[in-house]
Amino acid sequence: MSSLTLLGTGTCQIEYERRASSVLLELAGTYVLFDCGHGVVQRLLEAGVQHNQIDHIVLSHFHPDHVSDLVPFLQAGAWSKRNPRTSDIHLYGPSGIKKVVSGLMNVFGANSFQQPSYAVVVHEIIEESFTIGSQRFDFSSLPPAGNHGLRFTWHGKSYALTGDSYFHSEEIVFLSNVDLAVIDSGHIEDSDIVDLAVSSHAKHIVCSHLYREIDALQLQKLARQRGYEGIISTGRDLMVFVL
């Protein structure tokens, strides 16, 4: 079974019910982690996934609430006596990721993150797409903050994850007609969410990266008054979508 799991639907705020930003993809047995904010390593255990099962992490940008659990994740692979890592870990991100990872290794020591039996392999994505195995991912710039969204097609359906993003024409294009979109709803107003739904025609929009409570049913009602036929829902940690 392939799936998309919301590991963290929160922000930099410290909350009991939400961890910071992260989405876990399982695509035919291959795990891909999109962002790795605080609390996500523990959420993986709750989702039934061990850290050493994940060989691919994609970072949308370098804000702490999207990358802060990268350190405990990598350290667990190198030093944990339970499920130590034996396979290479691949890190993907925009321009600057090599500098970020090199800086962490300089601070903590390279052996804090990798061992002779495996390596940390860093991929700086400068094109608009990349592949993991045979699976293609679009890696699209979504202002502000050097943020990038991830979009892919799986078994004939399309999916989009935004990381951080504000309301702008690039995001409308990025979400256009996707079957499922997980969007940053913390940096935009309710009216922007409605406008995104109406303009993009995304079939299902899941509001994540939440700084506030969102009345998704009310937003869906407003969007349908303007001709939107899809679904708007509020994400929660450990929500699973079968792909």
Coordinates of N, CA and C in Angstrom, one line a residue:
M1 N 0.8 -1.2 0.0 CA 0.0 0.0 0.0 C 0.9 1.2 0.0
S2 N 0.5 2.2 -0.8 CA 1.2 3.5 -0.8 C 0.4 4.5 -0.1
S3 N 1.0 5.4 0.6 CA 0.3 6.4 1.4 C 1.0 7.7 1.6
L4 N 0.3 8.7 2.1 CA 0.8 10.0 2.4 C 0.3 10.2 3.9
T5 N 1.3 10.5 4.8 CA 1.0 10.6 6.2 C 1.4 12.0 6.6
L6 N 0.5 12.8 7.3 CA 0.9 14.1 7.8 C 1.5 13.8 9.2
L7 N 2.8 13.9 9.3 CA 3.5 13.7 10.5 C 3.4 14.9 11.4
G8 N 3.6 16.1 10.8 CA 3.5 17.3 11.6 C 2.7 18.4 10.8
T9 N 1.7 18.9 11.5 CA 0.8 19.9 10.8 C 1.0 21.3 11.5
G10 N 2.0 21.4 12.4 CA 2.1 22.6 13.1 C 3.2 23.5 12.6
T11 N 3.7 24.4 13.5 CA 4.7 25.4 13.1 C 5.8 25.5 14.1
C12 N 6.4 26.7 14.2 CA 7.4 27.0 15.3 C 6.7 27.0 16.7
Q13 N 5.4 27.1 16.7 CA 4.7 27.1 18.0 C 4.9 25.7 18.7
I14 N 5.1 25.7 20.0 CA 5.2 24.5 20.7 C 3.8 24.1 21.2
E15 N 3.3 23.0 20.6 CA 1.9 22.6 20.9 C 1.9 21.1 21.3
Y16 N 0.9 20.8 22.1 CA 0.8 19.4 22.5 C 0.3 18.5 21.3
E17 N -0.7 19.1 20.6 CA -1.4 18.2 19.6 C -0.7 18.3 18.2
R18 N 0.2 19.2 18.0 CA 0.8 19.3 16.6 C 2.3 19.4 16.7
R19 N 3.0 18.7 15.9 CA 4.4 18.8 15.7 C 4.7 19.7 14.5
A20 N 5.9 20.1 14.3 CA 6.2 21.0 13.2 C 6.1 20.3 11.8
S21 N 6.4 21.0 10.8 CA 6.1 20.5 9.4 C 6.8 19.3 9.0
S22 N 6.0 18.3 8.5 CA 6.6 17.1 7.9 C 5.5 16.3 7.3
V23 N 5.8 15.7 6.1 CA 4.9 14.8 5.4 C 5.7 13.6 5.0
L24 N 5.2 12.4 5.3 CA 5.8 11.1 5.0 C 5.1 10.5 3.8
L25 N 5.9 10.2 2.8 CA 5.4 9.5 1.6 C 5.9 8.0 1.6
E26 N 5.0 7.1 1.4 CA 5.4 5.7 1.1 C 4.9 5.3 -0.3
L27 N 5.9 5.1 -1.2 CA 5.6 4.9 -2.5 C 6.1 3.5 -2.9
A28 N 5.3 2.5 -2.9 CA 5.7 1.1 -3.2 C 6.9 0.7 -2.4
G29 N 6.8 1.0 -1.1 CA 7.8 0.5 -0.2 C 9.0 1.4 0.0
T30 N 9.1 2.5 -0.8 CA 10.1 3.5 -0.7 C 9.6 4.7 0.1
Y31 N 10.3 5.0 1.2 CA 9.8 6.2 2.1 C 10.6 7.4 1.7
V32 N 9.8 8.5 1.6 CA 10.4 9.8 1.3 C 9.8 10.8 2.3
L33 N 10.6 11.5 3.1 CA 10.2 12.4 4.1 C 10.3 13.8 3.5
F34 N 9.2 14.6 3.5 CA 9.3 16.0 3.1 C 9.2 16.9 4.3
D35 N 10.3 17.5 4.6 CA 10.6 18.4 5.7 C 10.7 17.5 7.0
C36 N 11.3 18.1 8.0 CA 11.7 17.4 9.2 C 11.7 18.3 10.4
G37 N 10.6 18.9 10.7 CA 10.5 19.9 11.8 C 10.6 19.2 13.2
H38 N 10.5 20.0 14.3 CA 10.7 19.5 15.6 C 9.5 18.5 16.0
G39 N 9.9 17.4 16.6 CA 8.9 16.4 17.1 C 8.6 15.4 16.1
V40 N 9.2 15.5 14.9 CA 8.8 14.6 13.8 C 9.4 13.2 14.0
V41 N 10.6 13.1 14.6 CA 11.3 11.8 14.8 C 10.4 10.9 15.7
Q42 N 9.8 11.5 16.7 CA 8.9 10.7 17.6 C 7.6 10.4 16.8
R43 N 7.1 11.3 16.0 CA 5.9 11.0 15.2 C 6.1 9.8 14.3
L44 N 7.3 9.6 13.8 CA 7.6 8.5 12.9 C 7.3 7.2 13.7
L45 N 7.8 7.1 14.9 CA 7.5 5.9 15.7 C 6.0 5.7 15.9
E46 N 5.3 6.8 16.1 CA 3.8 6.6 16.2 C 3.2 6.2 14.9
A47 N 3.8 6.5 13.8 CA 3.3 6.1 12.5 C 3.8 4.6 12.2
G48 N 4.6 4.1 13.0 CA 5.1 2.7 12.8 C 6.2 2.6 11.9
V49 N 7.0 3.7 11.7 CA 8.1 3.7 10.8 C 9.4 4.0 11.6
Q50 N 10.4 3.1 11.4 CA 11.7 3.4 12.0 C 12.6 4.3 11.2
H51 N 13.4 5.1 11.9 CA 14.2 6.1 11.1 C 15.1 5.5 10.1
N52 N 15.6 4.2 10.3 CA 16.5 3.6 9.3 C 15.7 3.0 8.1
Q53 N 14.4 3.1 8.1 CA 13.6 2.7 6.9 C 13.6 3.8 5.9
I54 N 13.9 5.0 6.3 CA 13.8 6.2 5.4 C 15.2 6.5 4.9
D55 N 15.3 6.5 3.5 CA 16.6 6.8 2.9 C 16.6 8.1 2.1
H56 N 15.4 8.8 2.1 CA 15.3 10.0 1.4 C 14.6 11.1 2.2
I57 N 15.2 12.2 2.3 CA 14.6 13.4 3.0 C 14.7 14.6 2.0
V58 N 13.6 15.2 1.8 CA 13.5 16.4 0.9 C 13.2 17.6 1.8
L59 N 14.0 18.7 1.7 CA 13.8 19.9 2.5 C 13.3 21.0 1.6
S60 N 12.1 21.6 2.0 CA 11.6 22.6 1.2 C 12.4 23.9 1.3
H61 N 12.9 24.2 2.5 CA 13.7 25.4 2.8 C 14.3 25.2 4.1
F62 N 15.0 26.2 4.7 CA 15.9 26.0 5.8 C 15.4 26.7 7.1
H63 N 14.1 27.0 7.2 CA 13.5 27.5 8.4 C 13.6 26.4 9.5
P64 N 13.9 26.7 10.7 CA 14.1 25.7 11.8 C 12.9 24.8 11.9
D65 N 11.6 25.3 11.8 CA 10.5 24.4 12.0 C 10.2 23.5 10.8
H66 N 11.1 23.5 9.9 CA 11.1 22.5 8.8 C 12.3 21.6 8.7
V67 N 13.3 21.9 9.5 CA 14.6 21.1 9.5 C 15.1 20.7 10.8
S68 N 14.6 21.2 11.9 CA 15.2 21.0 13.2 C 15.4 19.6 13.7
D69 N 14.6 18.7 13.3 CA 14.7 17.3 13.7 C 15.7 16.5 12.8
L70 N 16.3 17.2 11.8 CA 17.3 16.5 11.0 C 18.5 16.1 11.8
V71 N 18.8 16.9 12.8 CA 20.0 16.5 13.7 C 19.7 15.2 14.5
P72 N 18.6 15.1 15.3 CA 18.4 13.8 16.0 C 18.1 12.7 15.0
F73 N 17.5 12.9 13.9 CA 17.3 11.9 12.9 C 18.7 11.3 12.4
L74 N 19.6 12.1 12.0 CA 20.9 11.7 11.5 C 21.7 11.0 12.7
Q75 N 21.7 11.6 13.8 CA 22.4 11.1 14.9 C 21.9 9.7 15.3
A76 N 20.6 9.5 15.3 CA 20.1 8.2 15.6 C 20.6 7.1 14.6
G77 N 20.7 7.5 13.4 CA 21.2 6.5 12.4 C 22.7 6.1 12.7
A78 N 23.5 7.1 13.2 CA 24.9 6.8 13.4 C 25.2 6.1 14.7
W79 N 24.4 6.4 15.7 CA 24.7 5.9 17.1 C 23.7 5.1 17.8
S80 N 22.5 5.0 17.3 CA 21.5 4.3 18.0 C 21.8 2.8 18.0
K81 N 21.6 2.2 19.2 CA 21.8 0.7 19.3 C 20.6 0.0 18.8
R82 N 19.5 0.7 18.7 CA 18.3 0.1 18.1 C 18.1 0.5 16.7
N83 N 18.0 -0.4 15.8 CA 17.8 -0.1 14.4 C 18.9 0.9 13.8
P84 N 20.2 0.6 14.0 CA 21.2 1.5 13.4 C 21.1 1.5 11.9
R85 N 21.5 2.6 11.3 CA 21.4 2.7 9.8 C 22.5 1.9 9.2
T86 N 22.1 1.3 8.1 CA 23.1 0.5 7.3 C 23.1 1.0 5.8
S87 N 22.2 1.8 5.4 CA 22.1 2.3 4.0 C 22.3 3.8 4.0
D88 N 22.8 4.3 2.8 CA 23.0 5.7 2.6 C 21.7 6.5 2.9
I89 N 21.8 7.7 3.4 CA 20.7 8.6 3.6 C 20.9 9.7 2.6
H90 N 19.9 10.0 1.7 CA 20.0 11.0 0.7 C 19.2 12.2 1.2
L91 N 19.8 13.4 1.1 CA 19.2 14.6 1.5 C 19.1 15.5 0.2
Y92 N 17.9 16.0 0.0 CA 17.6 16.8 -1.2 C 17.1 18.2 -0.7
G93 N 17.5 19.2 -1.4 CA 17.0 20.5 -1.1 C 17.5 21.6 -2.1
P94 N 17.0 22.8 -1.9 CA 17.4 23.9 -2.8 C 18.9 24.3 -2.6
S95 N 19.3 25.3 -3.4 CA 20.6 25.8 -3.2 C 20.9 26.2 -1.8
G96 N 22.1 25.8 -1.3 CA 22.4 26.0 0.1 C 22.4 24.8 1.0
I97 N 21.8 23.7 0.5 CA 21.7 22.6 1.4 C 23.1 21.9 1.7
K98 N 24.0 22.0 0.7 CA 25.3 21.5 1.0 C 26.0 22.3 2.1
K99 N 25.9 23.6 2.0 CA 26.4 24.4 3.1 C 25.8 24.1 4.4
V100 N 24.5 23.9 4.5 CA 23.8 23.6 5.7 C 24.3 22.3 6.3
V101 N 24.4 21.3 5.5 CA 24.8 20.0 6.0 C 26.3 20.0 6.4
S102 N 27.1 20.6 5.6 CA 28.5 20.8 5.9 C 28.7 21.5 7.2
G103 N 27.9 22.6 7.5 CA 28.0 23.3 8.7 C 27.7 22.5 9.9
L104 N 26.6 21.7 9.8 CA 26.2 20.8 10.9 C 27.3 19.8 11.2
M105 N 27.9 19.2 10.1 CA 29.0 18.3 10.4 C 30.2 18.9 11.0
N106 N 30.5 20.2 10.6 CA 31.6 20.9 11.3 C 31.3 21.1 12.7
V107 N 30.1 21.4 13.1 CA 29.7 21.6 14.5 C 29.8 20.4 15.3
F108 N 29.1 19.3 14.8 CA 28.9 18.1 15.6 C 29.9 17.0 15.3
G109 N 30.6 17.1 14.2 CA 31.5 16.1 13.7 C 30.8 15.1 12.8
A110 N 31.5 14.8 11.7 CA 30.9 14.0 10.6 C 30.4 12.6 11.2
N111 N 31.1 12.1 12.1 CA 30.7 10.7 12.6 C 29.5 10.8 13.5
S112 N 29.0 12.0 13.8 CA 27.7 12.1 14.5 C 26.5 11.8 13.5
F113 N 26.8 11.8 12.2 CA 25.7 11.7 11.2 C 25.9 10.5 10.3
Q114 N 27.2 10.0 10.2 CA 27.4 8.9 9.2 C 28.5 8.0 9.8
Q115 N 28.5 6.8 9.3 CA 29.5 5.8 9.7 C 30.2 5.2 8.5
P116 N 31.2 4.4 8.7 CA 31.9 3.8 7.5 C 31.0 2.9 6.7
S117 N 29.9 2.4 7.3 CA 29.0 1.5 6.5 C 28.0 2.2 5.6
Y118 N 27.9 3.5 5.8 CA 27.0 4.3 5.0 C 27.4 5.7 4.9
A119 N 26.8 6.5 4.0 CA 27.1 7.9 3.9 C 25.9 8.8 3.9
V120 N 26.1 10.1 4.2 CA 25.1 11.1 4.0 C 25.4 11.7 2.6
V121 N 24.4 11.5 1.7 CA 24.6 12.0 0.3 C 23.7 13.2 0.1
V122 N 24.3 14.3 -0.2 CA 23.5 15.6 -0.4 C 23.3 15.9 -1.8
H123 N 22.1 16.2 -2.2 CA 21.7 16.5 -3.5 C 21.2 18.0 -3.5
E124 N 21.9 18.9 -4.1 CA 21.4 20.3 -4.3 C 20.6 20.4 -5.6
I125 N 19.3 20.6 -5.4 CA 18.4 20.6 -6.6 C 18.4 22.0 -7.2
I126 N 19.0 22.1 -8.4 CA 19.0 23.4 -9.0 C 18.1 23.4 -10.3
E127 N 17.6 22.3 -10.7 CA 16.7 22.2 -11.7 C 15.3 22.2 -11.1
E128 N 14.2 22.1 -11.9 CA 12.9 22.1 -11.5 C 12.3 20.8 -11.2
S129 N 13.1 19.7 -11.3 CA 12.7 18.4 -11.0 C 13.9 17.5 -10.6
F130 N 13.6 16.4 -10.0 CA 14.6 15.4 -9.7 C 13.9 14.0 -9.6
T131 N 14.7 13.0 -9.5 CA 14.1 11.6 -9.5 C 14.7 10.9 -8.3
I132 N 13.8 10.0 -7.7 CA 14.3 9.0 -6.7 C 13.9 7.7 -7.3
G133 N 14.9 6.9 -7.7 CA 14.6 5.7 -8.5 C 14.0 6.1 -9.8
S134 N 12.9 5.6 -10.1 CA 12.2 5.9 -11.4 C 11.1 7.0 -11.2
Q135 N 10.9 7.4 -9.9 CA 9.9 8.4 -9.6 C 10.3 9.8 -9.8
R136 N 9.6 10.6 -10.6 CA 10.0 12.0 -10.8 C 9.2 12.8 -9.8
F137 N 9.9 13.9 -9.3 CA 9.3 14.9 -8.5 C 9.6 16.3 -9.0
D138 N 8.5 17.1 -9.1 CA 8.7 18.5 -9.5 C 9.1 19.2 -8.2
F139 N 10.1 20.1 -8.3 CA 10.6 20.8 -7.1 C 10.5 22.3 -7.5
S140 N 9.3 22.9 -7.1 CA 9.0 24.2 -7.7 C 9.2 25.3 -6.7
S141 N 9.8 26.4 -7.1 CA 10.0 27.6 -6.2 C 8.7 28.3 -5.9
L142 N 8.4 28.5 -4.6 CA 7.2 29.1 -4.2 C 7.5 30.2 -3.2
P143 N 7.6 31.4 -3.6 CA 7.9 32.5 -2.7 C 7.0 32.5 -1.5
P144 N 7.5 33.0 -0.3 CA 8.8 33.6 -0.1 C 9.8 32.6 0.5
A145 N 10.9 33.1 1.1 CA 11.9 32.4 1.9 C 12.6 31.3 1.2
G146 N 12.8 31.4 -0.1 CA 13.5 30.4 -0.8 C 12.8 29.0 -0.8
N147 N 11.5 29.0 -0.5 CA 10.7 27.8 -0.3 C 10.5 27.1 -1.6
H148 N 10.4 25.8 -1.5 CA 10.1 24.9 -2.7 C 9.0 24.0 -2.3
G149 N 8.1 23.8 -3.2 CA 7.0 22.8 -3.1 C 7.4 21.5 -3.9
L150 N 6.7 20.4 -3.5 CA 7.0 19.1 -4.1 C 5.7 18.7 -4.8
R151 N 5.8 18.3 -6.0 CA 4.6 17.8 -6.7 C 5.0 16.6 -7.5
F152 N 4.1 15.6 -7.5 CA 4.4 14.3 -8.2 C 3.1 13.7 -8.6
T153 N 3.2 12.7 -9.5 CA 2.1 11.9 -10.0 C 2.3 10.5 -9.6
W154 N 1.2 9.8 -9.1 CA 1.3 8.5 -8.7 C 0.1 7.7 -9.1
H155 N 0.2 6.7 -9.9 CA -0.9 5.9 -10.3 C -2.0 6.8 -10.9
G156 N -1.6 7.7 -11.8 CA -2.5 8.5 -12.5 C -3.1 9.7 -11.8
K157 N -2.8 9.9 -10.5 CA -3.3 11.0 -9.7 C -2.1 11.9 -9.3
S158 N -2.4 13.2 -9.1 CA -1.3 14.2 -8.8 C -1.5 14.7 -7.4
Y159 N -0.3 15.0 -6.8 CA -0.2 15.4 -5.4 C 0.8 16.6 -5.3
A160 N 0.4 17.5 -4.4 CA 1.3 18.7 -4.2 C 1.4 19.0 -2.7
L161 N 2.6 19.4 -2.3 CA 3.0 19.8 -0.9 C 3.7 21.1 -1.0
T162 N 3.2 22.1 -0.2 CA 3.8 23.4 -0.4 C 4.9 23.9 0.5
G163 N 5.1 23.2 1.7 CA 6.0 23.8 2.6 C 5.5 25.1 3.1
D164 N 6.3 26.2 3.2 CA 5.8 27.5 3.4 C 5.4 28.2 2.1
S165 N 4.4 29.0 2.2 CA 4.0 29.7 1.0 C 2.9 30.8 1.3
Y166 N 2.9 31.8 0.5 CA 1.9 32.8 0.6 C 1.0 32.7 -0.7
F167 N -0.1 33.5 -0.7 CA -1.0 33.4 -1.8 C -0.4 34.2 -3.0
H168 N -0.2 33.6 -4.1 CA 0.4 34.2 -5.3 C 0.1 33.4 -6.5
S169 N 0.4 33.9 -7.7 CA 0.1 33.2 -8.9 C 0.9 31.9 -9.1
E170 N 2.1 31.9 -8.5 CA 2.9 30.7 -8.6 C 2.3 29.5 -7.9
E171 N 1.7 29.8 -6.8 CA 1.0 28.7 -6.0 C -0.2 28.2 -6.7
I172 N -1.0 29.1 -7.3 CA -2.2 28.7 -8.1 C -1.8 27.7 -9.2
V173 N -0.7 28.0 -9.9 CA -0.2 27.1 -10.9 C 0.2 25.8 -10.3
F174 N 0.9 25.9 -9.2 CA 1.5 24.7 -8.6 C 0.4 23.7 -8.1
L175 N -0.8 24.3 -7.7 CA -1.9 23.5 -7.2 C -2.9 23.1 -8.3
S176 N -2.7 23.6 -9.4 CA -3.7 23.5 -10.5 C -4.1 22.1 -10.7
N177 N -5.4 21.8 -10.5 CA -6.1 20.5 -10.8 C -5.5 19.3 -10.1
V178 N -4.7 19.5 -9.1 CA -4.1 18.3 -8.4 C -5.3 17.6 -7.7
D179 N -5.1 16.3 -7.4 CA -6.1 15.5 -6.7 C -6.0 15.7 -5.2
L180 N -4.8 15.9 -4.7 CA -4.7 16.2 -3.3 C -3.5 17.2 -3.0
A181 N -3.8 18.2 -2.3 CA -2.8 19.3 -2.0 C -2.7 19.5 -0.5
V182 N -1.5 19.4 0.1 CA -1.3 19.8 1.5 C -0.6 21.1 1.5
I183 N -1.3 22.2 2.0 CA -0.9 23.5 1.8 C -0.6 24.2 3.1
D184 N 0.4 25.1 3.1 CA 0.7 26.0 4.2 C -0.5 26.9 4.4
S185 N -1.2 26.8 5.5 CA -2.4 27.7 5.8 C -2.1 28.7 6.9
G186 N -0.8 28.7 7.4 CA -0.5 29.6 8.5 C -0.1 30.9 8.1
H187 N 0.4 31.1 6.9 CA 0.9 32.4 6.4 C -0.1 33.1 5.5
I188 N -1.3 32.6 5.4 CA -2.3 33.2 4.5 C -3.6 33.3 5.3
E189 N -4.5 34.2 4.8 CA -5.8 34.4 5.4 C -6.8 33.4 4.9
D190 N -8.0 33.3 5.6 CA -9.0 32.4 5.2 C -9.5 32.7 3.8
S191 N -9.6 34.0 3.5 CA -10.0 34.4 2.1 C -9.0 33.9 1.1
D192 N -7.7 33.8 1.4 CA -6.7 33.3 0.5 C -6.9 31.9 0.2
I193 N -7.3 31.1 1.2 CA -7.5 29.7 1.1 C -8.7 29.4 0.1
V194 N -9.7 30.2 0.3 CA -10.9 30.1 -0.6 C -10.5 30.5 -2.0
D195 N -9.7 31.6 -2.2 CA -9.3 32.0 -3.5 C -8.4 30.9 -4.2
L196 N -7.5 30.3 -3.4 CA -6.7 29.2 -3.9 C -7.5 28.1 -4.4
A197 N -8.5 27.7 -3.6 CA -9.4 26.6 -4.0 C -10.1 26.9 -5.3
V198 N -10.7 28.1 -5.4 CA -11.5 28.5 -6.6 C -10.6 28.6 -7.8
S199 N -9.4 29.2 -7.6 CA -8.5 29.5 -8.7 C -7.8 28.2 -9.2
S200 N -7.4 27.3 -8.3 CA -6.6 26.2 -8.7 C -7.4 25.0 -9.1
H201 N -8.7 24.9 -8.7 CA -9.5 23.7 -8.9 C -8.9 22.4 -8.3
A202 N -8.0 22.5 -7.3 CA -7.5 21.3 -6.7 C -8.7 20.5 -6.1
K203 N -8.7 19.2 -6.3 CA -9.8 18.4 -5.9 C -10.0 18.3 -4.3
H204 N -8.9 18.3 -3.6 CA -8.9 18.2 -2.2 C -7.8 19.0 -1.6
I205 N -8.1 20.0 -0.8 CA -7.0 20.8 -0.2 C -7.0 20.5 1.3
V206 N -5.9 20.1 1.8 CA -5.7 19.9 3.2 C -4.9 21.0 3.8
C207 N -5.5 21.7 4.8 CA -4.9 22.9 5.4 C -3.9 22.4 6.5
S208 N -2.6 22.7 6.4 CA -1.6 22.3 7.3 C -0.8 23.5 7.7
H209 N 0.3 23.3 8.4 CA 1.2 24.3 8.9 C 0.4 25.4 9.6
L210 N -0.4 25.0 10.6 CA -1.4 25.8 11.2 C -1.0 26.6 12.4
Y211 N -1.1 27.9 12.3 CA -0.9 28.8 13.5 C -2.2 29.1 14.2
R212 N -3.3 28.8 13.6 CA -4.6 29.1 14.1 C -5.6 28.0 13.8
E213 N -6.7 28.0 14.4 CA -7.8 27.1 14.1 C -8.5 27.5 12.8
I214 N -8.8 26.6 12.0 CA -9.5 26.9 10.7 C -10.8 26.1 10.6
D215 N -11.8 26.8 10.2 CA -13.1 26.2 10.0 C -13.2 25.8 8.5
A216 N -12.7 24.6 8.3 CA -12.6 24.1 6.9 C -14.0 24.0 6.2
L217 N -15.0 23.6 7.0 CA -16.3 23.4 6.4 C -16.9 24.8 5.9
Q218 N -16.6 25.8 6.7 CA -17.1 27.2 6.3 C -16.3 27.7 5.1
L219 N -15.0 27.4 5.0 CA -14.3 27.8 3.9 C -14.7 27.0 2.6
Q220 N -15.0 25.8 2.8 CA -15.5 25.0 1.6 C -16.9 25.5 1.2
K221 N -17.7 25.9 2.1 CA -19.0 26.5 1.8 C -18.8 27.8 1.0
L222 N -17.9 28.6 1.4 CA -17.7 29.9 0.7 C -17.1 29.6 -0.7
A223 N -16.2 28.6 -0.8 CA -15.6 28.3 -2.1 C -16.7 27.7 -3.0
R224 N -17.6 26.9 -2.5 CA -18.6 26.3 -3.4 C -19.6 27.4 -3.9
Q225 N -19.8 28.4 -3.1 CA -20.6 29.5 -3.6 C -20.0 30.2 -4.8
R226 N -18.8 30.0 -5.0 CA -18.1 30.6 -6.1 C -17.7 29.5 -7.2
G227 N -18.3 28.3 -7.1 CA -18.2 27.3 -8.1 C -17.2 26.2 -7.8
Y228 N -16.5 26.2 -6.7 CA -15.6 25.2 -6.4 C -16.3 23.9 -6.0
E229 N -15.8 22.8 -6.6 CA -16.5 21.5 -6.4 C -15.7 20.5 -5.6
G230 N -14.6 20.9 -5.1 CA -13.7 20.0 -4.3 C -14.0 20.1 -2.8
I231 N -13.0 19.6 -2.1 CA -13.0 19.5 -0.6 C -11.9 20.3 0.0
I232 N -12.3 21.0 1.1 CA -11.3 21.7 1.9 C -11.4 21.1 3.3
S233 N -10.3 20.6 3.8 CA -10.3 19.9 5.2 C -9.1 20.4 6.0
T234 N -9.2 20.2 7.3 CA -8.1 20.6 8.2 C -7.2 19.4 8.5
G235 N -5.9 19.5 8.3 CA -5.0 18.5 8.6 C -4.8 18.3 10.1
R236 N -4.4 17.1 10.5 CA -4.0 16.8 11.9 C -2.9 15.8 11.8
D237 N -2.1 15.8 12.8 CA -0.9 14.9 12.9 C -1.4 13.5 12.8
L238 N -0.6 12.7 12.0 CA -0.9 11.3 11.8 C -2.1 10.9 10.9
M239 N -2.6 12.0 10.3 CA -3.7 11.7 9.3 C -3.1 11.0 8.1
V240 N -3.7 10.0 7.6 CA -3.2 9.1 6.5 C -4.1 9.2 5.3
F241 N -3.5 9.3 4.1 CA -4.3 9.3 2.9 C -3.7 8.1 2.1
V242 N -4.5 7.2 1.6 CA -4.1 6.1 0.8 C -3.9 6.6 -0.7
L243 N -2.8 6.4 -1.3 CA -2.5 6.9 -2.6 C -2.8 5.8 -3.7

